[in-house]
Tab-separated table of C-alpha atoms and ligand atoms in Angstrom:
chain	number	residue	atom	x	y	z
A	251	UNK	CA	-29.468	-3.357	3.903
A	252	UNK	CA	-27.290	-6.273	5.160
A	253	UNK	CA	-24.808	-5.618	7.497
A	254	UNK	CA	-21.002	-7.572	7.890
A	255	UNK	CA	-19.586	-9.270	10.658
A	256	UNK	CA	-15.983	-7.953	10.281
A	257	UNK	CA	-12.673	-9.119	11.312
A	258	UNK	CA	-9.514	-6.745	12.008
A	259	UNK	CA	-6.461	-9.232	12.009
A	260	UNK	CA	-3.397	-6.631	13.662
A	261	UNK	CA	-6.247	-4.352	15.167
A	262	UNK	CA	-3.489	-2.247	16.515
A	263	UNK	CA	-0.950	-1.989	14.544
A	264	UNK	CA	-0.433	1.055	12.656
A	265	UNK	CA	-2.137	-0.451	9.616
A	266	UNK	CA	-4.881	-1.971	11.644
A	267	UNK	CA	-6.505	0.863	13.156
A	268	UNK	CA	-6.537	2.360	9.583
A	269	UNK	CA	-8.249	-0.077	8.443
A	270	UNK	CA	-10.802	0.224	11.368
A	271	UNK	CA	-11.642	3.797	10.980
A	272	UNK	CA	-11.555	3.718	7.312
A	273	UNK	CA	-14.595	1.253	7.906
A	274	UNK	CA	-15.717	3.614	9.899
A	275	UNK	CA	-15.603	7.121	7.465
A	276	UNK	CA	-16.808	5.702	4.587
A	277	UNK	CA	-20.288	4.020	6.271
A	278	UNK	CA	-19.010	0.151	5.387
A	279	UNK	CA	-22.474	-1.943	6.609
A	280	UNK	CA	-20.510	-2.722	9.591
A	281	UNK	CA	-22.838	-5.058	12.503
A	282	UNK	CA	-20.254	-6.273	14.272
A	283	UNK	CA	-16.145	-6.179	14.044
A	284	UNK	CA	-14.107	-8.525	15.484
A	285	UNK	CA	-10.625	-6.188	16.583
A	286	UNK	CA	-7.727	-9.612	17.002
A	287	UNK	CA	-4.104	-8.376	17.405
A	288	UNK	CA	-2.042	-11.408	19.431
A	289	UNK	CA	-1.379	-11.408	23.160
A	290	UNK	CA	0.661	-8.488	23.501
A	291	UNK	CA	-2.554	-6.939	23.162
A	292	UNK	CA	-4.422	-7.415	25.781
A	293	UNK	CA	-6.217	-5.133	27.557
A	294	UNK	CA	-6.444	-2.915	24.399
A	295	UNK	CA	-9.692	-1.428	23.053
A	296	UNK	CA	-10.272	0.606	19.952
A	297	UNK	CA	-12.730	2.594	19.839
A	298	UNK	CA	-15.030	1.904	16.282
A	299	UNK	CA	-18.007	4.736	16.105
A	300	UNK	CA	-17.998	5.594	19.309
A	301	UNK	CA	-18.199	2.738	21.553
A	302	UNK	CA	-14.696	0.864	22.812
A	303	UNK	CA	-14.433	-2.238	21.477
A	304	UNK	CA	-11.955	-4.832	23.455
A	305	UNK	CA	-9.383	-6.192	21.139
A	306	UNK	CA	-9.667	-9.836	21.204
A	307	UNK	CA	-6.416	-12.931	20.844
A	308	UNK	CA	-6.835	-14.631	17.746
A	309	UNK	CA	-7.116	-18.273	18.265
A	310	UNK	CA	-8.342	-20.063	15.405
A	311	UNK	CA	-11.919	-19.885	16.352
A	312	UNK	CA	-11.789	-16.176	16.081
A	313	UNK	CA	-13.467	-16.869	11.886
A	314	UNK	CA	-16.043	-17.925	13.427
A	315	UNK	CA	-19.860	-16.077	11.564
A	316	UNK	CA	-16.844	-13.257	9.983
A	317	UNK	CA	-18.092	-12.404	6.639
A	318	UNK	CA	-14.971	-10.220	6.019
A	319	UNK	CA	-11.558	-11.090	8.241
A	320	UNK	CA	-8.805	-7.790	6.892
A	321	UNK	CA	-5.388	-8.457	7.249
A	322	UNK	CA	-2.455	-6.984	8.161
A	323	UNK	CA	-0.189	-8.636	10.702
A	324	UNK	CA	3.249	-9.785	9.213
A	325	UNK	CA	3.142	-12.622	6.301
A	326	UNK	CA	3.491	-15.322	9.028
A	327	UNK	CA	0.183	-14.527	11.157
A	328	UNK	CA	-1.554	-14.917	7.657
A	329	UNK	CA	0.406	-17.709	6.833
A	330	UNK	CA	-0.815	-19.045	9.628
A	331	UNK	CA	-4.751	-18.026	9.866
A	332	UNK	CA	-5.888	-16.714	6.786
A	333	UNK	CA	-6.693	-20.362	5.729
A	334	UNK	CA	-8.108	-21.045	8.828
A	335	UNK	CA	-10.549	-17.718	8.266
A	336	UNK	CA	-11.268	-18.679	4.751
A	337	UNK	CA	-12.590	-22.246	5.507
A	338	UNK	CA	-14.202	-21.187	7.912
A	339	UNK	CA	-16.106	-19.125	5.865
A	340	UNK	CA	-14.805	-15.342	5.352
A	341	UNK	CA	-13.292	-13.775	2.878
A	342	UNK	CA	-10.105	-13.286	3.583
A	343	UNK	CA	-8.814	-9.405	2.301
A	344	UNK	CA	-4.456	-9.638	2.803
A	345	UNK	CA	-2.456	-6.807	3.026
A	346	UNK	CA	1.389	-9.098	3.652
A	347	UNK	CA	3.177	-10.442	0.140
A	348	UNK	CA	2.603	-13.283	1.974
A	349	UNK	CA	-0.357	-14.884	-0.945
A	350	UNK	CA	0.054	-12.347	-3.554
A	351	UNK	CA	1.823	-13.982	-6.527
A	352	UNK	CA	-0.224	-17.043	-6.144
A	353	UNK	CA	-2.233	-18.181	-9.082
A	354	UNK	CA	-5.242	-18.647	-7.863
A	355	UNK	CA	-5.465	-15.374	-5.599
A	356	UNK	CA	-6.927	-12.062	-7.460
A	357	UNK	CA	-4.033	-8.715	-6.559
A	358	UNK	CA	-6.582	-5.956	-6.713
A	359	UNK	CA	-6.717	-2.950	-6.420
A	360	UNK	CA	-10.010	-1.830	-7.419
A	361	UNK	CA	-10.060	0.941	-9.671
A	362	UNK	CA	-7.385	-1.357	-11.872
A	363	UNK	CA	-8.496	-4.356	-12.191
A	364	UNK	CA	-11.168	-5.192	-9.947
A	365	UNK	CA	-13.515	-7.714	-13.189
A	366	UNK	CA	-9.566	-9.955	-11.277
A	367	UNK	CA	-12.295	-10.544	-7.816
A	368	UNK	CA	-14.455	-12.751	-9.539
A	369	UNK	CA	-13.782	-16.751	-8.977
A	370	UNK	CA	-12.027	-15.680	-5.824
A	371	UNK	CA	-11.458	-18.460	-3.778
A	372	UNK	CA	-12.186	-17.093	-0.527
A	373	UNK	CA	-8.267	-15.381	-0.086
A	374	UNK	CA	-7.970	-11.985	-1.612
A	375	UNK	CA	-4.197	-9.651	-1.763
A	376	UNK	CA	-4.040	-6.159	-1.203
A	377	UNK	CA	-1.098	-5.003	-2.994
A	378	UNK	CA	2.374	-3.957	-1.398
A	379	UNK	CA	2.255	0.267	-0.957
A	380	UNK	CA	4.271	1.155	-3.294
A	381	UNK	CA	2.626	-1.213	-6.142
A	382	UNK	CA	-1.085	-0.196	-6.051
A	383	UNK	CA	-0.174	4.440	-6.049
A	384	UNK	CA	2.300	3.310	-8.796
A	385	UNK	CA	-0.994	0.571	-10.699
A	386	UNK	CA	-2.754	4.098	-10.709
A	387	UNK	CA	-1.366	5.711	-13.154
A	388	UNK	CA	0.741	3.289	-15.380
A	389	UNK	CA	-2.976	1.520	-16.302
A	390	UNK	CA	-4.362	4.791	-17.941
A	391	UNK	CA	-1.115	5.158	-19.981
A	392	UNK	CA	-1.027	1.440	-20.204
A	393	UNK	CA	-4.347	1.298	-21.852
A	394	UNK	CA	-3.365	5.108	-24.292
A	395	UNK	CA	-0.426	3.750	-25.698
A	396	UNK	CA	1.132	0.387	-23.923
A	397	UNK	CA	4.433	0.340	-21.878
A	398	UNK	CA	6.750	-1.018	-23.151
A	399	UNK	CA	9.773	-0.364	-19.705
A	400	UNK	CA	9.695	1.120	-16.930
A	401	UNK	CA	12.395	2.078	-13.602
A	402	UNK	CA	10.876	3.188	-11.199
A	403	UNK	CA	12.546	4.978	-7.241
A	404	UNK	CA	11.325	4.613	-4.455
A	405	UNK	CA	11.083	7.617	-1.217
A	406	UNK	CA	9.266	5.107	1.242
A	407	UNK	CA	8.259	6.546	4.716
A	408	UNK	CA	9.039	4.622	7.568
A	409	UNK	CA	4.725	3.852	8.681
A	410	UNK	CA	4.572	0.953	6.375
A	411	UNK	CA	7.735	-0.491	8.490
A	412	UNK	CA	4.959	-0.231	11.320
A	413	UNK	CA	4.553	1.644	14.347
A	414	UNK	CA	8.193	0.756	16.356
A	415	UNK	CA	9.644	1.793	12.707
A	416	UNK	CA	7.230	5.506	13.580
A	417	UNK	CA	9.060	5.227	16.565
A	418	UNK	CA	12.221	5.496	16.502
A	419	UNK	CA	12.796	8.155	13.246
A	420	UNK	CA	11.657	10.032	15.822
A	421	UNK	CA	12.751	8.877	19.100
A	422	UNK	CA	16.089	8.551	17.437
A	423	UNK	CA	15.646	12.662	15.427
A	424	UNK	CA	14.788	13.791	19.409
A	425	UNK	CA	18.215	12.087	21.084
A	426	UNK	CA	20.186	13.571	17.747
A	427	UNK	CA	18.757	16.920	18.131
A	428	UNK	CA	20.001	17.065	21.230
A	429	UNK	CA	23.382	16.172	20.100
A	430	UNK	CA	22.566	12.406	21.589
A	431	UNK	CA	23.356	8.634	20.413
A	432	UNK	CA	20.395	6.639	19.573
A	433	UNK	CA	21.304	2.793	18.565
A	434	UNK	CA	18.183	1.873	16.263
A	435	UNK	CA	16.052	-1.890	16.167
A	436	UNK	CA	14.003	-1.542	13.486
A	437	UNK	CA	16.614	-0.339	10.497
A	438	UNK	CA	20.347	-1.362	10.125
A	439	UNK	CA	20.980	2.451	9.733
A	440	UNK	CA	20.175	5.010	11.169
A	441	UNK	CA	16.827	6.683	9.295
A	442	UNK	CA	17.281	9.851	11.685
A	443	UNK	CA	17.926	12.748	9.310
A	444	UNK	CA	19.602	9.646	6.670
A	445	UNK	CA	18.226	7.254	3.589
A	446	UNK	CA	18.812	3.458	2.961
A	447	UNK	CA	18.580	2.408	-0.134
A	448	UNK	CA	17.057	-1.245	1.552
A	449	UNK	CA	13.781	-1.814	1.704
A	450	UNK	CA	13.571	-6.021	2.985
A	451	UNK	CA	15.715	-8.518	2.399
A	452	UNK	CA	18.047	-8.872	-0.214
A	453	UNK	CA	17.604	-11.480	-2.929
A	454	UNK	CA	20.474	-13.266	-4.685
A	455	UNK	CA	20.314	-11.192	-7.639
A	456	UNK	CA	20.447	-8.318	-6.587
A	457	UNK	CA	17.646	-6.174	-6.063
A	458	UNK	CA	15.865	-6.308	-2.434
A	459	UNK	CA	12.522	-7.767	-1.439
A	460	UNK	CA	10.368	-5.300	-1.389
A	461	UNK	CA	11.922	-4.533	-5.603
A	462	UNK	CA	10.480	-7.661	-6.486
A	463	UNK	CA	7.386	-6.754	-5.260
A	464	UNK	CA	6.918	-3.755	-7.174
A	465	UNK	CA	7.993	-5.923	-10.304
A	466	UNK	CA	6.374	-8.749	-10.013
A	467	UNK	CA	3.149	-7.316	-8.843
A	468	UNK	CA	2.900	-4.483	-10.847
A	469	UNK	CA	3.158	-7.289	-13.851
A	470	UNK	CA	0.075	-9.225	-12.454
A	471	UNK	CA	-2.337	-6.713	-11.524
A	472	UNK	CA	-1.732	-4.330	-14.992
A	473	UNK	CA	-2.264	-8.652	-17.273
A	474	UNK	CA	0.917	-7.940	-18.608
A	475	UNK	CA	4.407	-10.345	-17.907
A	476	UNK	CA	5.881	-8.267	-21.231
A	477	UNK	CA	6.286	-4.819	-19.281
A	478	UNK	CA	9.811	-4.649	-18.605
A	479	UNK	CA	10.120	-3.345	-14.872
A	480	UNK	CA	13.122	-2.413	-13.406
A	481	UNK	CA	13.189	-0.552	-8.986
A	482	UNK	CA	15.402	0.664	-6.258
A	483	UNK	CA	13.254	0.642	-2.812
A	484	UNK	CA	14.313	3.489	-0.601
A	485	UNK	CA	13.454	4.398	2.650
A	486	UNK	CA	13.761	7.901	3.894
A	487	UNK	CA	13.494	9.679	7.160
A	488	UNK	CA	9.369	10.745	6.284
A	489	UNK	CA	6.269	9.061	9.357
A	490	UNK	CA	3.441	9.227	6.000
A	491	UNK	CA	3.411	8.966	2.520
A	492	UNK	CA	5.367	7.520	0.238
A	493	UNK	CA	6.897	8.966	-3.108
A	494	UNK	CA	8.408	7.431	-6.380
A	495	UNK	CA	9.778	8.793	-9.272
A	496	UNK	CA	8.182	6.836	-11.729
A	497	UNK	CA	10.299	6.813	-15.225
A	498	UNK	CA	7.905	5.242	-18.253
A	499	UNK	CA	8.710	4.482	-21.769
A	500	UNK	CA	5.984	3.530	-23.738
A	501	UNK	CA	5.024	1.983	-27.147
A	502	UNK	CA	3.247	4.912	-29.095
A	503	UNK	CA	4.061	8.242	-28.178
A	504	UNK	CA	2.675	10.444	-25.877
A	505	UNK	CA	3.088	14.206	-25.057
A	506	UNK	CA	2.923	15.145	-21.174
A	507	UNK	CA	0.167	17.246	-21.773
A	508	UNK	CA	-2.174	13.695	-23.040
A	509	UNK	CA	-0.054	12.013	-19.808
A	510	UNK	CA	-2.145	14.965	-18.126
A	511	UNK	CA	-5.101	14.950	-19.064
A	512	UNK	CA	-5.683	10.999	-19.421
A	513	UNK	CA	-4.793	11.521	-15.043
A	514	UNK	CA	-7.047	13.742	-15.153
A	515	UNK	CA	-9.610	10.926	-15.541
A	516	UNK	CA	-8.197	8.561	-13.723
A	517	UNK	CA	-10.012	7.411	-10.759
A	518	UNK	CA	-8.172	7.755	-7.397
A	519	UNK	CA	-5.325	9.961	-9.273
A	520	UNK	CA	-4.929	13.226	-8.402
A	521	UNK	CA	-3.445	15.708	-10.686
A	522	UNK	CA	-0.789	18.738	-9.045
A	523	UNK	CA	1.451	20.037	-11.747
A	524	UNK	CA	2.601	23.380	-12.006
A	525	UNK	CA	5.859	23.407	-11.357
A	526	UNK	CA	6.101	27.031	-11.557
A	527	UNK	CA	3.523	27.917	-9.420
A	528	UNK	CA	5.647	25.141	-6.938
A	529	UNK	CA	2.471	23.283	-7.260
A	530	UNK	CA	4.019	19.339	-6.917
A	531	UNK	CA	2.946	16.565	-4.760
A	532	UNK	CA	4.140	15.992	-1.176
A	533	UNK	CA	4.031	13.464	1.997
A	534	UNK	CA	2.805	16.058	3.657
A	535	UNK	CA	0.002	16.858	1.196
A	536	UNK	CA	-0.981	13.375	0.619
A	537	UNK	CA	-0.892	11.962	4.313
A	538	UNK	CA	-4.619	11.698	5.127
A	539	UNK	CA	-5.841	11.802	1.187
A	540	UNK	CA	-7.225	8.788	-0.242
A	541	UNK	CA	-6.782	9.296	-3.232
A	542	UNK	CA	-2.624	9.902	-4.799
A	543	UNK	CA	-1.380	12.638	-5.985
A	544	UNK	CA	0.445	13.357	-9.428
A	545	UNK	CA	3.453	15.657	-10.570
A	546	UNK	CA	6.629	16.523	-12.471
A	547	UNK	CA	4.803	15.119	-16.014
A	548	UNK	CA	7.594	15.730	-18.568
A	549	UNK	CA	8.875	14.155	-21.403
A	550	UNK	CA	11.417	13.240	-20.804
A	551	UNK	CA	14.359	13.912	-24.293
A	552	UNK	CA	16.984	11.132	-23.170
A	553	UNK	CA	14.743	8.845	-25.585
A	554	UNK	CA	11.865	8.753	-28.159
A	555	UNK	CA	8.611	7.605	-26.199
A	556	UNK	CA	9.519	9.021	-22.707
A	557	UNK	CA	7.569	10.292	-19.762
A	558	UNK	CA	9.403	11.086	-16.449
A	559	UNK	CA	6.438	12.356	-13.371
A	560	UNK	CA	6.509	11.956	-9.927
A	561	UNK	CA	3.740	10.188	-7.461
A	562	UNK	CA	2.905	10.590	-3.722
A	563	UNK	CA	0.190	7.905	-2.095
A	564	UNK	CA	-0.490	7.928	1.794
A	565	UNK	CA	1.277	3.613	1.546
A	566	UNK	CA	-1.623	3.807	5.602
A	567	UNK	CA	-4.598	4.418	3.362
A	568	UNK	CA	-4.281	3.024	-0.950
A	569	UNK	CA	-1.341	0.616	0.689
A	570	UNK	CA	-2.634	-0.416	2.857
A	571	UNK	CA	-7.199	0.066	4.269
A	572	UNK	CA	-8.248	2.120	2.120
A	573	UNK	CA	-7.636	-0.297	-0.185
A	574	UNK	CA	-8.135	-3.367	1.440
A	575	UNK	CA	-11.308	-1.921	2.279
A	576	UNK	CA	-12.820	-1.101	-1.334
A	577	UNK	CA	-12.458	-4.103	-1.964
A	578	UNK	CA	-14.224	-5.363	0.614
A	579	UNK	CA	-16.824	-2.168	-0.901
A	580	UNK	CA	-16.842	-3.772	-3.978
A	581	UNK	CA	-17.512	-7.532	-3.088
A	582	UNK	CA	-20.676	-5.746	-1.394
A	583	UNK	CA	-21.836	-3.925	-4.798
A	584	UNK	CA	-21.503	-0.238	-3.268
A	585	UNK	CA	-18.054	0.502	-5.283
A	586	UNK	CA	-18.695	0.577	-9.276
A	587	UNK	CA	-15.664	-1.297	-10.904
A	588	UNK	CA	-13.090	-0.899	-12.987
B	285	25A	O1	5.963	-10.032	9.677
B	285	25A	P1	6.607	-9.475	9.113
B	285	25A	O2	5.216	-9.728	7.042
B	285	25A	O3	7.057	-8.414	8.751
B	285	25A	O4	4.888	-8.031	9.897
B	285	25A	C1	5.923	-6.463	10.200
B	285	25A	C2	5.159	-5.304	10.440
B	285	25A	O5	5.030	-5.024	8.891
B	285	25A	C3	3.758	-4.422	9.262
B	285	25A	C4	3.092	-4.709	10.965
B	285	25A	O6	3.226	-3.407	11.125
B	285	25A	C5	4.285	-5.744	11.092
B	285	25A	O7	3.735	-5.761	13.087
B	285	25A	N1	3.062	-4.477	7.854
B	285	25A	C6	2.683	-6.340	7.931
B	285	25A	N2	1.238	-5.590	6.968
B	285	25A	C7	1.162	-4.201	6.389
B	285	25A	C8	1.604	-3.261	5.414
B	285	25A	N3	0.200	-3.702	4.179
B	285	25A	C9	2.200	-3.712	7.537
B	285	25A	N4	2.744	-2.502	7.610
B	285	25A	C10	1.587	-1.431	6.226
B	285	25A	N5	1.120	-2.367	5.297
B	285	25A	P2	2.980	-3.225	12.708
B	285	25A	O8	4.218	-3.447	13.448
B	285	25A	O9	2.184	-1.494	13.296
B	285	25A	O10	1.526	-3.497	13.442
B	285	25A	C11	1.367	-5.013	14.339
B	285	25A	C12	0.405	-5.262	14.322
B	285	25A	O11	0.097	-6.737	14.224
B	285	25A	C13	0.411	-8.041	14.541
B	285	25A	N6	0.739	-9.034	15.528
B	285	25A	C14	1.463	-9.591	15.204
B	285	25A	N7	2.351	-10.543	15.153
B	285	25A	C15	1.015	-10.961	15.533
B	285	25A	C16	-0.371	-10.068	15.855
B	285	25A	N8	-1.228	-10.255	15.890
B	285	25A	C17	-2.141	-11.011	16.262
B	285	25A	N9	-1.100	-13.232	16.295
B	285	25A	C18	0.336	-12.320	16.414
B	285	25A	N10	1.668	-13.533	15.451
B	285	25A	C19	0.364	-6.757	15.899
B	285	25A	O12	-0.041	-6.700	17.144
B	285	25A	C20	0.060	-5.231	15.916
B	285	25A	O13	-1.407	-5.369	16.039
B	285	25A	P3	0.773	-7.042	18.784
B	285	25A	O14	-0.771	-7.192	20.077
B	285	25A	O15	1.900	-7.944	18.871
B	285	25A	O16	1.030	-5.439	19.312
B	285	25A	C21	0.687	-4.180	19.987
B	285	25A	C22	1.231	-4.024	20.959
B	285	25A	O17	2.436	-5.641	21.236
B	285	25A	C23	3.493	-3.713	20.744
B	285	25A	N11	4.114	-5.156	20.246
B	285	25A	C24	4.019	-5.081	19.340
B	285	25A	N12	5.604	-6.546	18.891
B	285	25A	C25	6.150	-6.455	20.266
B	285	25A	C26	5.626	-5.640	20.913
B	285	25A	N13	5.879	-5.924	22.286
B	285	25A	C27	7.004	-6.628	22.370
B	285	25A	N14	7.332	-6.787	21.831
B	285	25A	C28	7.541	-6.702	20.453
B	285	25A	N15	7.988	-7.607	18.852
B	285	25A	C29	2.983	-3.583	20.381
B	285	25A	O18	3.841	-1.626	21.052
B	285	25A	C30	1.443	-2.972	20.993
B	285	25A	O19	2.095	-2.079	22.166
B	286	L14	O1	4.899	-5.969	0.924
B	286	L14	O2	8.249	-1.677	5.047
B	286	L14	O3	2.964	-4.717	1.669
B	286	L14	O4	7.310	-0.471	4.343
B	286	L14	C1	5.144	-3.040	3.621
B	286	L14	C2	5.380	-2.309	3.960
B	286	L14	C3	6.778	-4.559	3.212
B	286	L14	C4	7.886	-3.727	3.871
B	286	L14	C5	4.105	-4.964	1.551
B	286	L14	C6	7.260	-1.402	4.092
B	286	L14	C7	5.493	-4.532	3.501
B	286	L14	C8	7.169	-2.176	3.600
């Protein structure tokens, strides 16, 4: 079997570390791993298959001989270096929002639209964490009865915003519990013991960029620009795991039982739906898991063809690192495409 040279850009970040861990645990055929980060990470090393590998500073020469380059160091780093990596012959799988909506860049969740990988031009985009987990749920329903409209509210953990954000929640919580003040830098409002209705910047239309990513990326992945979607993205004091309340209006009628049985056979999804026994997905159940959990499936009593449900996923796994490694697996023929 062929072995591949894999570069990870942003290797010391929370997503980068998870990517390296996924490559190892899923036994991706890595011949050589090249961890790349900024100058701030000089002297750092990462552990891969029980070997310590020194982190290298990202330069335009970093991609010579690289087969796959997984990027998660922010949009500006991808904007500058992903084209350089692709020109050097690497296949780029980019975790940032930079290329996602470009028409010639496939935006892929392998269980949903791996066919979109055909004819890629060297850069493939990984969707936003909240989009990735939602389309796993929407796809089987859309195929069965058509989706007319979606209203989603997210409850997003701090790890989506990186390691400084994880540190801020932890330090602020400790400080507040001992009666001290703690001024955060990452979040505009205190995140400890609070809920913040803003993720990413506000746009002229009143939505945030995170909300518009959910709307536009979902339509691109489901290949249906006619689906009407509205979103509210909210940050909650949770370390890992994004939750979503999703209201779906379908084109044809469907019962909650039919939704449950559709989702029971959906790849990447685990139905956890026995509310009277206290069974429903929570971030603490799903953190560290590959699958997305779904529960609270019920009829929306306020409209004709309405379904309400709740889904939770590990934002660092299906929302980022796992999905990226799965895309590489499809490309080398190790994962069965949808
Ligand atoms: O720029 P954006 O688009 O707004 O993205 C913001 C953040 O989103 C995270 C990522 O998290 C990023 O920083 N992110 C991106 N995509 C994501 C996704 N899909 C995502 N999160 C979830 N899902 P992060 O902070 O955990 O990871 C940052 C990693 O990126 C590397 N990096 C940053 N700039 C780089 C770069 N690598 C190469 N070239 C660049 N120009 C970063 O490496 C990390 O691996 P690092 O060397 O910069 O940081 C590691 C050491 O430096 C300390 N440190 C970090 N920031 C600062 C700092 N020290 C001083 N000042 C700072 N501003 C760290 O503590 C660590 O010790
Ligand atoms: O677009 O802060 O992939 O939770 C993912 C993490 C946007 C921000 C993306 C967060 C980013 C998001």
